[in-house]
PDB file of C-alpha atoms in Angstrom:
ATOM      1  CA  UNK V 215       0.097  15.069  -4.493  1.00 95.00           C
ATOM      2  CA  UNK V 216       1.589  18.257  -5.910  1.00 95.00           C
ATOM      3  CA  UNK V 217       5.086  16.870  -5.403  1.00 95.00           C
ATOM      4  CA  UNK V 218       4.185  13.541  -6.991  1.00 95.00           C
ATOM      5  CA  UNK V 219       2.507  15.260  -9.955  1.00 96.00           C
ATOM      6  CA  UNK V 220       5.556  17.488 -10.496  1.00 96.00           C
ATOM      7  CA  UNK V 221       7.781  14.503 -11.302  1.00 95.00           C
ATOM      8  CA  UNK V 222       5.355  12.769 -13.676  1.00 95.00           C
ATOM      9  CA  UNK V 223       5.541  13.042 -17.441  1.00 95.00           C
ATOM     10  CA  UNK V 224       1.815  12.925 -18.084  1.00 96.00           C
ATOM     11  CA  UNK V 225      -0.857  14.599 -20.167  1.00 97.00           C
ATOM     12  CA  UNK V 226      -4.432  13.603 -19.426  1.00 97.00           C
ATOM     13  CA  UNK V 227      -5.308  14.588 -23.000  1.00 98.00           C
ATOM     14  CA  UNK V 228      -3.433  11.498 -24.201  1.00 97.00           C
ATOM     15  CA  UNK V 229      -5.657   9.220 -22.115  1.00 97.00           C
ATOM     16  CA  UNK V 230      -8.795  11.013 -23.277  1.00 98.00           C
ATOM     17  CA  UNK V 231      -7.691  10.665 -26.917  1.00 98.00           C
ATOM     18  CA  UNK V 232      -7.295   6.914 -26.441  1.00 97.00           C
ATOM     19  CA  UNK V 233     -10.810   6.673 -24.972  1.00 98.00           C
ATOM     20  CA  UNK V 234     -12.203   8.613 -27.931  1.00 98.00           C
ATOM     21  CA  UNK V 235     -10.348   6.346 -30.376  1.00 98.00           C
ATOM     22  CA  UNK V 236     -11.804   3.307 -28.601  1.00 98.00           C
ATOM     23  CA  UNK V 237     -15.333   4.676 -28.970  1.00 98.00           C
ATOM     24  CA  UNK V 238     -14.712   5.422 -32.631  1.00 98.00           C
ATOM     25  CA  UNK V 239     -13.220   1.970 -33.290  1.00 98.00           C
ATOM     26  CA  UNK V 240     -15.699  -0.250 -31.468  1.00 98.00           C
ATOM     27  CA  UNK V 241     -18.930   0.292 -33.375  1.00 98.00           C
ATOM     28  CA  UNK V 242     -21.813  -2.121 -33.978  1.00 98.00           C
ATOM     29  CA  UNK V 243     -20.419  -2.698 -37.475  1.00 98.00           C
ATOM     30  CA  UNK V 244     -16.932  -3.471 -36.119  1.00 98.00           C
ATOM     31  CA  UNK V 245     -18.327  -5.914 -33.545  1.00 98.00           C
ATOM     32  CA  UNK V 246     -20.437  -7.669 -36.192  1.00 97.00           C
ATOM     33  CA  UNK V 247     -17.525  -7.838 -38.623  1.00 97.00           C
ATOM     34  CA  UNK V 248     -15.281  -9.675 -36.141  1.00 97.00           C
ATOM     35  CA  UNK V 249     -17.890 -11.660 -34.170  1.00 97.00           C
ATOM     36  CA  UNK V 250     -17.312 -15.396 -33.872  1.00 96.00           C
ATOM     37  CA  UNK V 251     -13.556 -15.127 -34.428  1.00 97.00           C
ATOM     38  CA  UNK V 252     -12.426 -15.467 -30.795  1.00 98.00           C
ATOM     39  CA  UNK V 253     -11.472 -18.323 -28.465  1.00 98.00           C
ATOM     40  CA  UNK V 254     -14.619 -19.606 -26.750  1.00 95.00           C
ATOM     41  CA  UNK V 255     -13.250 -22.343 -24.483  1.00 95.00           C
ATOM     42  CA  UNK V 256     -12.810 -20.075 -21.446  1.00 96.00           C
ATOM     43  CA  UNK V 257     -15.407 -18.323 -19.268  1.00 96.00           C
ATOM     44  CA  UNK V 258     -13.469 -15.773 -17.212  1.00 97.00           C
ATOM     45  CA  UNK V 259     -15.270 -13.068 -15.253  1.00 98.00           C
ATOM     46  CA  UNK V 260     -13.701  -9.683 -15.981  1.00 98.00           C
ATOM     47  CA  UNK V 261     -14.375  -7.169 -13.193  1.00 98.00           C
ATOM     48  CA  UNK V 262     -13.192  -3.644 -13.902  1.00 97.00           C
ATOM     49  CA  UNK V 263     -13.680   0.026 -13.130  1.00 97.00           C
ATOM     50  CA  UNK V 264     -11.847   3.009 -11.714  1.00 96.00           C
ATOM     51  CA  UNK V 265      -9.484   2.398  -8.779  1.00 94.00           C
ATOM     52  CA  UNK V 266     -11.160   2.574  -5.347  1.00 93.00           C
ATOM     53  CA  UNK V 267     -14.569   1.816  -6.892  1.00 95.00           C
ATOM     54  CA  UNK V 268     -15.372  -1.479  -5.161  1.00 95.00           C
ATOM     55  CA  UNK V 269     -14.015  -3.956  -7.692  1.00 95.00           C
ATOM     56  CA  UNK V 270     -12.225  -5.955  -4.980  1.00 94.00           C
ATOM     57  CA  UNK V 271     -15.513  -6.479  -3.132  1.00 95.00           C
ATOM     58  CA  UNK V 272     -17.262  -7.633  -6.306  1.00 97.00           C
ATOM     59  CA  UNK V 273     -14.403 -10.013  -7.073  1.00 96.00           C
ATOM     60  CA  UNK V 274     -14.532 -11.390  -3.526  1.00 94.00           C
ATOM     61  CA  UNK V 275     -18.259 -12.078  -3.938  1.00 96.00           C
ATOM     62  CA  UNK V 276     -17.760 -13.919  -7.227  1.00 97.00           C
ATOM     63  CA  UNK V 277     -14.592 -15.711  -6.090  1.00 94.00           C
ATOM     64  CA  UNK V 278     -16.450 -17.032  -3.029  1.00 95.00           C
ATOM     65  CA  UNK V 279     -18.366 -19.321  -5.382  1.00 96.00           C
ATOM     66  CA  UNK V 280     -16.961 -22.883  -5.406  1.00 94.00           C
ATOM     67  CA  UNK V 281     -16.904 -22.948  -9.215  1.00 95.00           C
ATOM     68  CA  UNK V 282     -14.720 -19.835  -9.521  1.00 95.00           C
ATOM     69  CA  UNK V 283     -11.026 -19.208  -8.863  1.00 94.00           C
ATOM     70  CA  UNK V 284     -10.176 -15.662  -7.767  1.00 93.00           C
ATOM     71  CA  UNK V 285      -7.119 -14.683  -9.785  1.00 93.00           C
ATOM     72  CA  UNK V 286      -6.921 -10.981  -8.799  1.00 92.00           C
ATOM     73  CA  UNK V 287      -5.439  -8.320 -11.127  1.00 93.00           C
ATOM     74  CA  UNK V 288      -3.913 -10.049 -14.145  1.00 96.00           C
ATOM     75  CA  UNK V 289      -1.674  -8.671 -16.866  1.00 95.00           C
ATOM     76  CA  UNK V 290      -2.396 -11.691 -19.084  1.00 97.00           C
ATOM     77  CA  UNK V 291      -4.680  -9.931 -21.566  1.00 97.00           C
ATOM     78  CA  UNK V 292      -2.120  -7.230 -22.328  1.00 96.00           C
ATOM     79  CA  UNK V 293       0.703  -9.777 -22.416  1.00 97.00           C
ATOM     80  CA  UNK V 294      -1.238 -12.019 -24.825  1.00 98.00           C
ATOM     81  CA  UNK V 295      -2.064  -9.066 -27.068  1.00 97.00           C
ATOM     82  CA  UNK V 296       1.553  -7.900 -27.237  1.00 97.00           C
ATOM     83  CA  UNK V 297       2.680 -11.449 -27.977  1.00 97.00           C
ATOM     84  CA  UNK V 298       0.406 -11.717 -31.027  1.00 97.00           C
ATOM     85  CA  UNK V 299       1.289  -8.189 -32.131  1.00 97.00           C
ATOM     86  CA  UNK V 300       4.979  -9.138 -32.116  1.00 97.00           C
ATOM     87  CA  UNK V 301       4.184 -12.268 -34.121  1.00 97.00           C
ATOM     88  CA  UNK V 302       2.614 -10.168 -36.875  1.00 97.00           C
ATOM     89  CA  UNK V 303       5.003  -7.223 -36.376  1.00 96.00           C
ATOM     90  CA  UNK V 304       2.171  -4.862 -35.521  1.00 97.00           C
ATOM     91  CA  UNK V 305       3.342  -1.590 -34.012  1.00 94.00           C
ATOM     92  CA  UNK V 306       1.464   1.314 -32.466  1.00 93.00           C
ATOM     93  CA  UNK V 307      -1.003   1.782 -29.642  1.00 93.00           C
ATOM     94  CA  UNK V 308      -4.366   0.209 -28.865  1.00 96.00           C
ATOM     95  CA  UNK V 309      -6.913   0.498 -30.455  1.00 97.00           C
ATOM     96  CA  UNK V 310      -5.143   1.657 -33.632  1.00 96.00           C
ATOM     97  CA  UNK V 311      -3.253  -1.652 -33.761  1.00 96.00           C
ATOM     98  CA  UNK V 312      -6.481  -3.565 -34.429  1.00 96.00           C
ATOM     99  CA  UNK V 313      -6.671  -2.455 -38.055  1.00 95.00           C
ATOM    100  CA  UNK V 314      -3.593  -4.616 -38.775  1.00 96.00           C
ATOM    101  CA  UNK V 315      -4.731  -7.672 -36.785  1.00 97.00           C
ATOM    102  CA  UNK V 316      -5.497 -10.611 -39.100  1.00 97.00           C
ATOM    103  CA  UNK V 317      -8.838 -12.349 -38.661  1.00 95.00           C
ATOM    104  CA  UNK V 318      -7.176 -15.276 -36.934  1.00 97.00           C
ATOM    105  CA  UNK V 319      -5.550 -12.903 -34.475  1.00 98.00           C
ATOM    106  CA  UNK V 320      -8.623 -12.611 -32.267  1.00 98.00           C
ATOM    107  CA  UNK V 321      -8.571 -16.330 -31.528  1.00 98.00           C
ATOM    108  CA  UNK V 322      -4.794 -16.342 -31.178  1.00 98.00           C
ATOM    109  CA  UNK V 323      -4.990 -13.648 -28.476  1.00 98.00           C
ATOM    110  CA  UNK V 324      -7.687 -15.636 -26.687  1.00 98.00           C
ATOM    111  CA  UNK V 325      -5.594 -18.808 -26.822  1.00 98.00           C
ATOM    112  CA  UNK V 326      -2.496 -16.976 -25.600  1.00 98.00           C
ATOM    113  CA  UNK V 327      -4.554 -15.565 -22.714  1.00 98.00           C
ATOM    114  CA  UNK V 328      -5.709 -19.096 -21.854  1.00 97.00           C
ATOM    115  CA  UNK V 329      -2.115 -20.354 -21.852  1.00 97.00           C
ATOM    116  CA  UNK V 330      -0.819 -17.460 -19.732  1.00 97.00           C
ATOM    117  CA  UNK V 331      -3.570 -17.898 -17.115  1.00 96.00           C
ATOM    118  CA  UNK V 332      -3.249 -21.691 -16.937  1.00 95.00           C
ATOM    119  CA  UNK V 333      -0.959 -21.707 -13.840  1.00 93.00           C
ATOM    120  CA  UNK V 334      -3.489 -19.588 -11.928  1.00 90.00           C
ATOM    121  CA  UNK V 335      -6.730 -21.259 -12.936  1.00 87.00           C
ATOM    122  CA  UNK V 336      -5.486 -24.845 -12.583  1.00 81.00           C
ATOM    123  CA  UNK V 337      -7.285 -26.088 -15.673  1.00 82.00           C
ATOM    124  CA  UNK V 338     -10.613 -24.478 -14.830  1.00 86.00           C
ATOM    125  CA  UNK V 339     -12.569 -22.493 -17.418  1.00 89.00           C
ATOM    126  CA  UNK V 340     -13.979 -20.098 -14.828  1.00 95.00           C
ATOM    127  CA  UNK V 341     -11.930 -17.539 -12.900  1.00 96.00           C
ATOM    128  CA  UNK V 342     -11.836 -13.799 -12.187  1.00 97.00           C
ATOM    129  CA  UNK V 343      -9.633 -11.183 -13.811  1.00 97.00           C
ATOM    130  CA  UNK V 344      -9.764  -7.866 -11.955  1.00 96.00           C
ATOM    131  CA  UNK V 345      -7.334  -5.714 -13.932  1.00 94.00           C
ATOM    132  CA  UNK V 346      -8.960  -2.298 -13.443  1.00 88.00           C
ATOM    133  CA  UNK V 347      -8.167  -0.658 -16.748  1.00 91.00           C
ATOM    134  CA  UNK V 348      -9.894  -3.423 -18.676  1.00 96.00           C
ATOM    135  CA  UNK V 349     -12.794  -0.962 -18.699  1.00 97.00           C
ATOM    136  CA  UNK V 350     -11.044   0.349 -21.809  1.00 97.00           C
ATOM    137  CA  UNK V 351     -11.075  -3.077 -23.476  1.00 98.00           C
ATOM    138  CA  UNK V 352     -14.586  -4.457 -22.863  1.00 98.00           C
ATOM    139  CA  UNK V 353     -15.398  -4.732 -26.582  1.00 98.00           C
ATOM    140  CA  UNK V 354     -11.974  -6.226 -27.291  1.00 98.00           C
ATOM    141  CA  UNK V 355     -12.517  -8.860 -24.576  1.00 98.00           C
ATOM    142  CA  UNK V 356     -15.908  -9.699 -26.059  1.00 98.00           C
ATOM    143  CA  UNK V 357     -14.318 -10.419 -29.452  1.00 98.00           C
ATOM    144  CA  UNK V 358     -11.249 -12.337 -28.201  1.00 98.00           C
ATOM    145  CA  UNK V 359     -13.036 -14.266 -25.423  1.00 98.00           C
ATOM    146  CA  UNK V 360     -16.755 -14.464 -26.289  1.00 98.00           C
ATOM    147  CA  UNK V 361     -17.447 -16.682 -23.268  1.00 97.00           C
ATOM    148  CA  UNK V 362     -16.262 -14.015 -20.824  1.00 98.00           C
ATOM    149  CA  UNK V 363     -18.606 -12.255 -18.412  1.00 98.00           C
ATOM    150  CA  UNK V 364     -18.095  -8.492 -18.049  1.00 98.00           C
ATOM    151  CA  UNK V 365     -18.819  -6.531 -14.849  1.00 98.00           C
ATOM    152  CA  UNK V 366     -18.255  -2.763 -14.638  1.00 98.00           C
ATOM    153  CA  UNK V 367     -18.209  -1.291 -11.113  1.00 98.00           C
ATOM    154  CA  UNK V 368     -19.061   2.373 -10.483  1.00 97.00           C
ATOM    155  CA  UNK V 369     -19.068   4.564  -7.389  1.00 97.00           C
ATOM    156  CA  UNK V 370     -20.035   8.058  -6.279  1.00 97.00           C
ATOM    157  CA  UNK V 371     -17.424  10.390  -7.838  1.00 97.00           C
ATOM    158  CA  UNK V 372     -16.530  12.194  -4.609  1.00 98.00           C
ATOM    159  CA  UNK V 373     -15.873   9.023  -2.610  1.00 97.00           C
ATOM    160  CA  UNK V 374     -14.012   7.554  -5.556  1.00 97.00           C
ATOM    161  CA  UNK V 375     -12.076  10.747  -6.265  1.00 97.00           C
ATOM    162  CA  UNK V 376     -11.072  11.159  -2.633  1.00 97.00           C
ATOM    163  CA  UNK V 377     -10.093   7.480  -2.503  1.00 95.00           C
ATOM    164  CA  UNK V 378      -7.785   7.977  -5.477  1.00 96.00           C
ATOM    165  CA  UNK V 379      -6.378  11.305  -4.315  1.00 96.00           C
ATOM    166  CA  UNK V 380      -5.445  10.061  -0.844  1.00 94.00           C
ATOM    167  CA  UNK V 381      -3.545   7.069  -2.230  1.00 92.00           C
ATOM    168  CA  UNK V 382       0.045   7.142  -3.447  1.00 92.00           C
ATOM    169  CA  UNK V 383      -0.052   4.494  -6.158  1.00 89.00           C
ATOM    170  CA  UNK V 384       3.115   2.526  -6.821  1.00 81.00           C
ATOM    171  CA  UNK V 385       2.834   2.984 -10.590  1.00 81.00           C
ATOM    172  CA  UNK V 386       0.442   4.177 -13.286  1.00 84.00           C
ATOM    173  CA  UNK V 387      -2.838   5.973 -12.530  1.00 93.00           C
ATOM    174  CA  UNK V 388      -1.085   9.285 -13.128  1.00 96.00           C
ATOM    175  CA  UNK V 389      -4.388  11.173 -13.416  1.00 97.00           C
ATOM    176  CA  UNK V 390      -5.034  10.831  -9.677  1.00 96.00           C
ATOM    177  CA  UNK V 391      -2.749  13.590  -8.329  1.00 97.00           C
ATOM    178  CA  UNK V 392      -4.575  16.632  -9.707  1.00 97.00           C
ATOM    179  CA  UNK V 393      -8.257  17.447  -9.149  1.00 98.00           C
ATOM    180  CA  UNK V 394      -8.993  18.658 -12.668  1.00 98.00           C
ATOM    181  CA  UNK V 395      -7.188  15.756 -14.326  1.00 98.00           C
ATOM    182  CA  UNK V 396      -8.974  13.315 -12.050  1.00 98.00           C
ATOM    183  CA  UNK V 397     -12.352  14.815 -12.959  1.00 98.00           C
ATOM    184  CA  UNK V 398     -11.605  14.787 -16.694  1.00 98.00           C
ATOM    185  CA  UNK V 399     -10.450  11.176 -16.559  1.00 98.00           C
ATOM    186  CA  UNK V 400     -13.539  10.149 -14.590  1.00 98.00           C
ATOM    187  CA  UNK V 401     -15.839  11.917 -17.057  1.00 98.00           C
ATOM    188  CA  UNK V 402     -14.210  10.012 -19.903  1.00 98.00           C
ATOM    189  CA  UNK V 403     -14.591   6.773 -17.929  1.00 97.00           C
ATOM    190  CA  UNK V 404     -18.348   7.352 -17.581  1.00 97.00           C
ATOM    191  CA  UNK V 405     -18.663   8.163 -21.266  1.00 98.00           C
ATOM    192  CA  UNK V 406     -16.864   4.951 -22.150  1.00 98.00           C
ATOM    193  CA  UNK V 407     -19.094   2.995 -19.758  1.00 98.00           C
ATOM    194  CA  UNK V 408     -22.181   4.349 -21.539  1.00 98.00           C
ATOM    195  CA  UNK V 409     -20.626   3.390 -24.867  1.00 98.00           C
ATOM    196  CA  UNK V 410     -20.025  -0.199 -23.775  1.00 98.00           C
ATOM    197  CA  UNK V 411     -23.516  -0.499 -22.328  1.00 98.00           C
ATOM    198  CA  UNK V 412     -25.057   0.664 -25.615  1.00 98.00           C
ATOM    199  CA  UNK V 413     -22.756  -1.574 -27.642  1.00 98.00           C
ATOM    200  CA  UNK V 414     -22.706  -4.750 -25.550  1.00 98.00           C
ATOM    201  CA  UNK V 415     -26.159  -4.679 -23.980  1.00 97.00           C
ATOM    202  CA  UNK V 416     -26.792  -7.617 -21.633  1.00 97.00           C
ATOM    203  CA  UNK V 417     -23.221  -8.855 -22.062  1.00 97.00           C
ATOM    204  CA  UNK V 418     -22.140  -6.100 -19.640  1.00 98.00           C
ATOM    205  CA  UNK V 419     -23.416  -5.658 -16.084  1.00 98.00           C
ATOM    206  CA  UNK V 420     -22.970  -2.256 -14.444  1.00 98.00           C
ATOM    207  CA  UNK V 421     -22.836  -2.462 -10.650  1.00 98.00           C
ATOM    208  CA  UNK V 422     -23.164   0.588  -8.407  1.00 98.00           C
ATOM    209  CA  UNK V 423     -21.108   0.222  -5.243  1.00 97.00           C
ATOM    210  CA  UNK V 424     -23.633   2.149  -3.132  1.00 97.00           C
ATOM    211  CA  UNK V 425     -26.485  -0.143  -4.185  1.00 98.00           C
ATOM    212  CA  UNK V 426     -24.384  -3.218  -3.501  1.00 98.00           C
ATOM    213  CA  UNK V 427     -23.425  -2.322   0.074  1.00 97.00           C
ATOM    214  CA  UNK V 428     -26.820  -0.823   0.973  1.00 97.00           C
ATOM    215  CA  UNK V 429     -28.858  -3.763  -0.329  1.00 97.00           C
ATOM    216  CA  UNK V 430     -26.453  -6.679  -0.799  1.00 97.00           C
ATOM    217  CA  UNK V 431     -28.739  -9.664  -1.370  1.00 97.00           C
ATOM    218  CA  UNK V 432     -30.572  -8.590  -4.558  1.00 98.00           C
ATOM    219  CA  UNK V 433     -27.402  -7.009  -5.982  1.00 98.00           C
ATOM    220  CA  UNK V 434     -25.380 -10.166  -5.357  1.00 98.00           C
ATOM    221  CA  UNK V 435     -28.176 -12.168  -6.982  1.00 98.00           C
ATOM    222  CA  UNK V 436     -27.884  -9.942 -10.074  1.00 98.00           C
ATOM    223  CA  UNK V 437     -24.118 -10.435 -10.216  1.00 98.00           C
ATOM    224  CA  UNK V 438     -24.387 -14.220  -9.888  1.00 98.00           C
ATOM    225  CA  UNK V 439     -27.159 -14.411 -12.478  1.00 98.00           C
ATOM    226  CA  UNK V 440     -25.102 -12.347 -14.913  1.00 98.00           C
ATOM    227  CA  UNK V 441     -22.138 -14.680 -14.394  1.00 98.00           C
ATOM    228  CA  UNK V 442     -24.431 -17.705 -14.796  1.00 97.00           C
ATOM    229  CA  UNK V 443     -23.585 -18.937 -11.312  1.00 97.00           C
ATOM    230  CA  UNK V 444     -25.867 -20.595  -8.783  1.00 97.00           C
ATOM    231  CA  UNK V 445     -26.730 -18.740  -5.561  1.00 97.00           C
ATOM    232  CA  UNK V 446     -24.135 -20.240  -3.267  1.00 96.00           C
ATOM    233  CA  UNK V 447     -24.392 -19.099   0.404  1.00 96.00           C
ATOM    234  CA  UNK V 448     -20.674 -18.254   0.491  1.00 95.00           C
ATOM    235  CA  UNK V 449     -21.220 -15.438  -2.019  1.00 96.00           C
ATOM    236  CA  UNK V 450     -23.547 -13.675   0.423  1.00 96.00           C
ATOM    237  CA  UNK V 451     -20.900 -13.709   3.199  1.00 94.00           C
ATOM    238  CA  UNK V 452     -17.759 -12.915   1.186  1.00 94.00           C
ATOM    239  CA  UNK V 453     -15.838 -11.695   4.243  1.00 90.00           C
ATOM    240  CA  UNK V 454     -15.608 -15.311   5.410  1.00 87.00           C
ATOM    241  CA  UNK V 455     -13.877 -16.484   2.240  1.00 86.00           C
ATOM    242  CA  UNK V 456     -10.210 -17.215   2.790  1.00 71.00           C
ATOM    243  CA  UNK V 457      -8.202 -16.386  -0.312  1.00 55.00           C
ATOM    244  CA  UNK V 458      -5.191 -14.243  -1.120  1.00 57.00           C
ATOM    245  CA  UNK V 459      -6.152 -10.636  -1.918  1.00 55.00           C
ATOM    246  CA  UNK V 460      -3.314  -8.399  -3.038  1.00 55.00           C
ATOM    247  CA  UNK V 461      -5.076  -5.097  -3.697  1.00 56.00           C
ATOM    248  CA  UNK V 462      -5.367  -1.977  -1.528  1.00 51.00           C
ATOM    249  CA  UNK V 463      -8.771  -3.209  -0.294  1.00 51.00           C
ATOM    250  CA  UNK V 464      -7.420  -6.493   1.090  1.00 53.00           C
ATOM    251  CA  UNK V 465      -8.336  -5.659   4.699  1.00 58.00           C
ATOM    252  CA  UNK V 466     -11.769  -4.265   3.826  1.00 66.00           C
ATOM    253  CA  UNK V 467     -12.998  -7.452   2.163  1.00 64.00           C
ATOM    254  CA  UNK V 468     -12.281  -9.318   5.407  1.00 68.00           C
ATOM    255  CA  UNK V 469     -15.083  -7.322   7.033  1.00 87.00           C
ATOM    256  CA  UNK V 470     -18.845  -7.845   6.565  1.00 91.00           C
ATOM    257  CA  UNK V 471     -20.404  -5.758   3.798  1.00 94.00           C
ATOM    258  CA  UNK V 472     -21.425  -2.372   5.206  1.00 93.00           C
ATOM    259  CA  UNK V 473     -22.212   1.198   4.175  1.00 94.00           C
ATOM    260  CA  UNK V 474     -19.551   2.805   6.371  1.00 94.00           C
ATOM    261  CA  UNK V 475     -17.415   3.889   3.392  1.00 92.00           C
ATOM    262  CA  UNK V 476     -20.274   5.807   1.762  1.00 95.00           C
ATOM    263  CA  UNK V 477     -19.841   9.566   2.136  1.00 95.00           C
ATOM    264  CA  UNK V 478     -16.420   9.322   3.752  1.00 94.00           C
ATOM    265  CA  UNK V 479     -15.260  12.278   1.669  1.00 96.00           C
ATOM    266  CA  UNK V 480     -17.629  14.581   3.594  1.00 96.00           C
ATOM    267  CA  UNK V 481     -15.260  14.550   6.581  1.00 96.00           C
ATOM    268  CA  UNK V 482     -13.098  16.786   4.360  1.00 96.00           C
ATOM    269  CA  UNK V 483     -15.895  18.600   2.575  1.00 96.00           C
ATOM    270  CA  UNK V 484     -14.242  22.017   2.822  1.00 97.00           C
ATOM    271  CA  UNK V 485     -10.841  20.830   1.631  1.00 96.00           C
ATOM    272  CA  UNK V 486     -12.404  18.843  -1.210  1.00 97.00           C
ATOM    273  CA  UNK V 487     -14.475  21.712  -2.599  1.00 97.00           C
ATOM    274  CA  UNK V 488     -12.015  22.133  -5.506  1.00 97.00           C
ATOM    275  CA  UNK V 489     -12.559  18.475  -6.445  1.00 98.00           C
ATOM    276  CA  UNK V 490     -16.320  18.905  -6.307  1.00 97.00           C
ATOM    277  CA  UNK V 491     -16.025  22.020  -8.461  1.00 98.00           C
ATOM    278  CA  UNK V 492     -13.839  20.140 -10.955  1.00 98.00           C
ATOM    279  CA  UNK V 493     -16.450  17.396 -11.280  1.00 98.00           C
ATOM    280  CA  UNK V 494     -19.197  19.992 -11.777  1.00 97.00           C
ATOM    281  CA  UNK V 495     -17.086  21.756 -14.410  1.00 97.00           C
ATOM    282  CA  UNK V 496     -16.960  18.546 -16.418  1.00 97.00           C
ATOM    283  CA  UNK V 497     -20.651  17.777 -16.066  1.00 96.00           C
ATOM    284  CA  UNK V 498     -20.505  15.187 -13.297  1.00 96.00           C
ATOM    285  CA  UNK V 499     -23.127  15.181 -10.536  1.00 93.00           C
ATOM    286  CA  UNK V 500     -21.691  14.473  -7.106  1.00 92.00           C
ATOM    287  CA  UNK V 501     -24.827  13.894  -5.052  1.00 80.00           C
TER     288      UNK V 501
END
């Protein structure tokens, strides 16, 4: 991790500044001002959270339903947004770009997203999009695609932090190679999650991984109800669903839901004391 971090051009402060700008931009007044301007002919289920949080399991549960296509991690939302930004010659970085987006732009982004996902969803309105960092864009999704369902997955910080730290990611996720940066990023993630919950209310469902694996049936019922899906038996045995899964958790979702991954970090409790201390320093409880 030290070697990987040494070759990265990264400042966690830049990510935290973006999160703060998002919270400042997406206010009740902003949401009201742009409500009803999006593209409402799709009903995707956006599942997002930090890496190693359990999003693949939640997607597997939802994608086991016969009315849903599991599309995995999509870049379509970002691609659609950049396409419309180029059309209107809007430069800069999200969310600052939104001040220059014309009122018709919200629907145009939604329509572009629908077109870009067409090959994957085969004409269906309902499918999953599990791009993790969409946790930064929940309010944006709500405005562009008002028919979308939003699911935010959370996990114990030590299990999640250890899961990130032990993984050499192919690209992005540059915060994961240093304990203090990881803790600061996670703290900002939680703050943004609280912001979305306050702003979006029942339009956002927060799922705790530990609750899901310890007591699957009622938690799966909550997820299906939020997505306005019937209680199909396949959703309660997601390990039996045969579909392509391309994330790091591909092998895990082939196994029955269990609690065996809870507390895995404690095998390295001594070595991970600096991570625990970093979380505590930034106000995050780890028990």
